[in-house]
Amino acid sequence: MSAIPHTLPISREREFAISWTDAGPFLALAALLVIGYLINPDFLSATNLGNVVARSAFIAIIAVGATFVISSGGLDLSVGSMAAFITGVMIMCMNGLASSYGGWAIPAGMAVALLVGLVCGLVNGLIVTVGKIEAFIATLGTMGIFRALITYLSDGGTIPIDRSLRDIYRPVYFGTVAGVPIPILVALAVAAVGAFILYKTKYGRRCAAVGANEEVARYSGISVIKTRAIAYMIQGACVAVAAMCYVPRLGAATPTTGLLWELQVITAVVIGGTVLRGGTGRIWGTLAGAVVLELIANLMVLSDLVSEYLVGAVQGAIIIIAMLIQRFSKSK
Amino acid sequence: MFKTKWIAGLALGALLAASGAHAQKKTVAVSIPAADHGWTAGVVYHAQAAAKEINKAFPGIEVIVKTSPSASAQVSALEDLSAGRNLAALVILPFSSEELSGPVKSVKSKGAFVTVVDRGLNDPSIQDLYVAGDNIAVGRNTAKFLVDKLGGKGNLVVLRGIPTVIDEERIKGFQDTIKGTELKVLDIQYANWNSDQAFKLMQDYLAKYPKIDAVWANDDDMLLGVLEAIKQSGRKEIKYALGGNGMKEIIKKVMDGDAVTPVETPYPPSMIKTAIYLTVANLAAQAPVRGAVKLDAPLITKQNAKEYYFPDSPF
C-alpha cells in the first residue's frame, strides 16, 4: 500500500493567534500572580516566589524530558519511582566513595545518577519500541519495579546522605547565583537545551513527526524505534538531573520520594500546551506549567479561604479550568 | 508425562515432610504490612528481630513473619498461613479494621490465639490480646511540653498526616491539651506524613506568618522536612520544632541535646515486639496474657533517649 502524503494546508492562523496558544500558560501564570497578590501581599515577596519556583524545578526538569516523550507519542508513568530509585542509588554510591574520595564523591555520584537515568530510560524505551508494549502499560510496569527497588534498597526506611557530604552538597539546592536559586538556573538550562534540541535539530523534528503520524514518519525514512527510544533516554537523563538537585534538599531517599510526581509532570506538560496524543511539544510552556502547579498549591496554603479538607478539590478544579480556557482559546 | 509425575510426587513428599516437621513445633504467624514508609519499616525490623530471638530461645516455637503490601494481600497471606498448618497463635497488625475482621475470625475459629496490634478489628471479641500505642498521648504529651516551656503563650503551626483515625487522635490529644491556654494554632494543614510535602508546607507557613514560636509535625518524617525549611529560612524565632513516632534520626537529636528538638514522643514500632513476646509467653510458659495493653507515649528526653534508640533499624 502506498501512503498518499496529505498536503497539509499551510497554516492560515494569523501570527497573533498562534502566539495566543503559546502564551496560554504564561497568561495563567500572570493571572495567578495577580490573584495571589490580592489574596495575600506576602505572596509576591522575593523569598516566597524564590521558594516556590525553586521547588517546582524538579517537576519542571523532569517535565522537559516528558515533553519529548509525549510529543513523540509516548507516555512515561515511571518518572516518580525512577527519581526515587536514582536518588537512592546515587546516595549509596556517594556514601560508599565518601571515605576515600571526600568531596569528589559528589560529582562521581552525579555521573552514576546520569548513567542510571540513561539506562532506566533505555529500558523503558526498548520495552515500548522493540517490545511493542503500550507505553502506558510498559511504564506502569517499570513504575512498580523502580518503586519496589528503592523500597528494597532502603529496607522501607531512609537512605540518608553521609554527614561529611551534606554540607558540601547543600548549596546545590539552597545556594544562589546572583540571587537566583541554583535549582531555577538548572531548570532553565535544561529547558534551554531541551528547546534547542526540540525546535532546532533534526532529531526534534523527527520526534514531532513520529508523534504526529507514525506511519507517515516511517515512510519518510525516520526510524520510529530509534526516535522514541532516544526520547525515553532524554527523559531518563532529565530525571537524573532532577535527582541531583533533589538530594541536597532533604539529604535522603525514602520509598515515598517522588510519589505521584508522574501525574504532576504530565499535568505540567499538558498545561504547558503540549498535546497528550503527541505531535507537538512546548518546552517553555511546560516550564510555566510546572510553576503554575506549584503556585496553586502555595496559594492554597497562603489563603485562608477554604478548609484544609478541600485544598485538593480546589487544585483539581483550577487545573481543569485552566485546560478549558486553553481549549476554548485554541478553537477560535 | 512420566517426568511431571515424578516432580509432583517429589513435591508432595517434600510438602508432607515439611508439615510433619512443623507439627512438632508450635507455630506463631506474624502478619504485618510490608515496609513502605518509615514506621512500617520499623515494624518489620522489630518483628524480624523478635522472630529471630524467639526461634533461638524456644526450640518448641517457630515464629514466621509475613509482610503484605495491601489489605487484600494480607487476607490472602492469612489464608496461606493457616492453610497448611495448625497455627498456635496469630499476631496481626491489620491493614484495615473492616477488611481483616472476617479473615482473622476464621483463623481464630480454627483454635489460634489471636493478638491484634495497633489498629483494632471491628469485633473486639475476636482478639485474645490487644497491644497498641496511645495516639492521644502522643499529641497530649507534646502539647503539655509546649504549654510548659512557652509559658502557655505563643503562636503554633501544625502539620497533619493523612486523614485517618491515627492522625485525628493525635491532633485531638494536642488540641484538647492547649485548650484554655494562650497558645494559638495559626494554621493546620495536611502534609501526608511525607518529608517533601512537609518541606513545602513549612516554607509556606514561614512566608505566611512573620512570627512562629513552635511547630508540631505529628510525625518525624514530616519533621525532617520542617527542619530543613526552617534552616533555609534562617529564621531564629522558632523555639521548638517537634515531631513524634521515634525515628532514629530524631532520637539521635534528642540524645545530642538539640535545642530546637529537645524531646520526642514515641509511637513505637517496637510494639510489635511487645506483642510477639507476650503471645509467646502464653504458649511457652502458660503465662496469662489475655487483655489489652496500651503502651504509653512518654516524653523521650536526653535522659531516657537511649532506651528508644535502635541504630540498626531502618527507622
Short mmCIF file of N, CA, C and O in Angstrom, two decimals, chain A residues 13 15 43 60 101 136 175 190-191 210 271 274 276 280 299-300:
data_model
loop_
_atom_site.label_atom_id
_atom_site.label_comp_id
_atom_site.label_asym_id
_atom_site.label_seq_id
_atom_site.Cartn_x
_atom_site.Cartn_y
_atom_site.Cartn_z
N GLU A 13 -3.62 30.46 10.28
CA GLU A 13 -3.79 31.23 11.51
C GLU A 13 -2.92 32.48 11.44
O GLU A 13 -1.80 32.43 10.95
N GLU A 15 -0.58 35.52 12.86
CA GLU A 15 0.54 35.46 13.78
C GLU A 15 0.08 35.48 15.24
O GLU A 15 0.47 34.67 16.05
N PHE A 43 2.60 37.13 49.23
CA PHE A 43 2.77 36.15 48.17
C PHE A 43 3.84 36.58 47.17
O PHE A 43 4.62 35.76 46.68
N ALA A 60 9.68 20.58 36.86
CA ALA A 60 9.96 21.24 35.58
C ALA A 60 11.03 20.48 34.80
O ALA A 60 10.88 20.23 33.60
N TYR A 101 37.28 9.33 48.89
CA TYR A 101 37.45 10.42 47.92
C TYR A 101 36.93 11.77 48.41
O TYR A 101 37.04 12.76 47.70
N PHE A 136 1.70 3.15 28.17
CA PHE A 136 1.01 3.25 29.46
C PHE A 136 1.30 2.03 30.32
O PHE A 136 1.64 2.12 31.50
N GLY A 175 21.76 27.04 47.52
CA GLY A 175 22.62 28.15 47.13
C GLY A 175 22.00 29.04 46.06
O GLY A 175 20.99 28.69 45.45
N VAL A 190 18.33 23.28 31.54
CA VAL A 190 17.78 22.05 30.96
C VAL A 190 16.74 22.40 29.90
O VAL A 190 16.71 21.81 28.81
N ALA A 191 15.90 23.40 30.22
CA ALA A 191 14.86 23.79 29.26
C ALA A 191 15.47 24.37 27.99
O ALA A 191 15.01 24.10 26.88
N VAL A 210 7.14 11.70 14.40
CA VAL A 210 6.75 10.36 14.88
C VAL A 210 5.48 10.45 15.72
O VAL A 210 4.59 9.61 15.62
N ILE A 271 -0.65 21.36 30.74
CA ILE A 271 -0.98 22.77 30.98
C ILE A 271 -0.11 23.65 30.09
O ILE A 271 -0.53 24.68 29.58
N THR A 274 1.37 21.22 25.42
CA THR A 274 1.71 20.05 24.62
C THR A 274 0.47 19.14 24.57
O THR A 274 -0.19 18.96 25.59
N LEU A 276 -1.51 15.75 24.51
CA LEU A 276 -1.19 14.46 25.13
C LEU A 276 -1.07 13.34 24.08
O LEU A 276 -0.40 12.35 24.30
N THR A 280 3.16 17.69 18.93
CA THR A 280 3.76 18.99 19.21
C THR A 280 4.33 18.98 20.61
O THR A 280 3.87 18.25 21.47
N LEU A 299 -0.55 29.06 46.92
CA LEU A 299 -1.66 29.99 47.16
C LEU A 299 -2.68 29.40 48.12
O LEU A 299 -3.24 30.10 48.96
N MET A 300 -2.95 28.10 47.95
CA MET A 300 -3.94 27.47 48.80
C MET A 300 -3.52 27.53 50.26
O MET A 300 -4.34 27.67 51.15
#
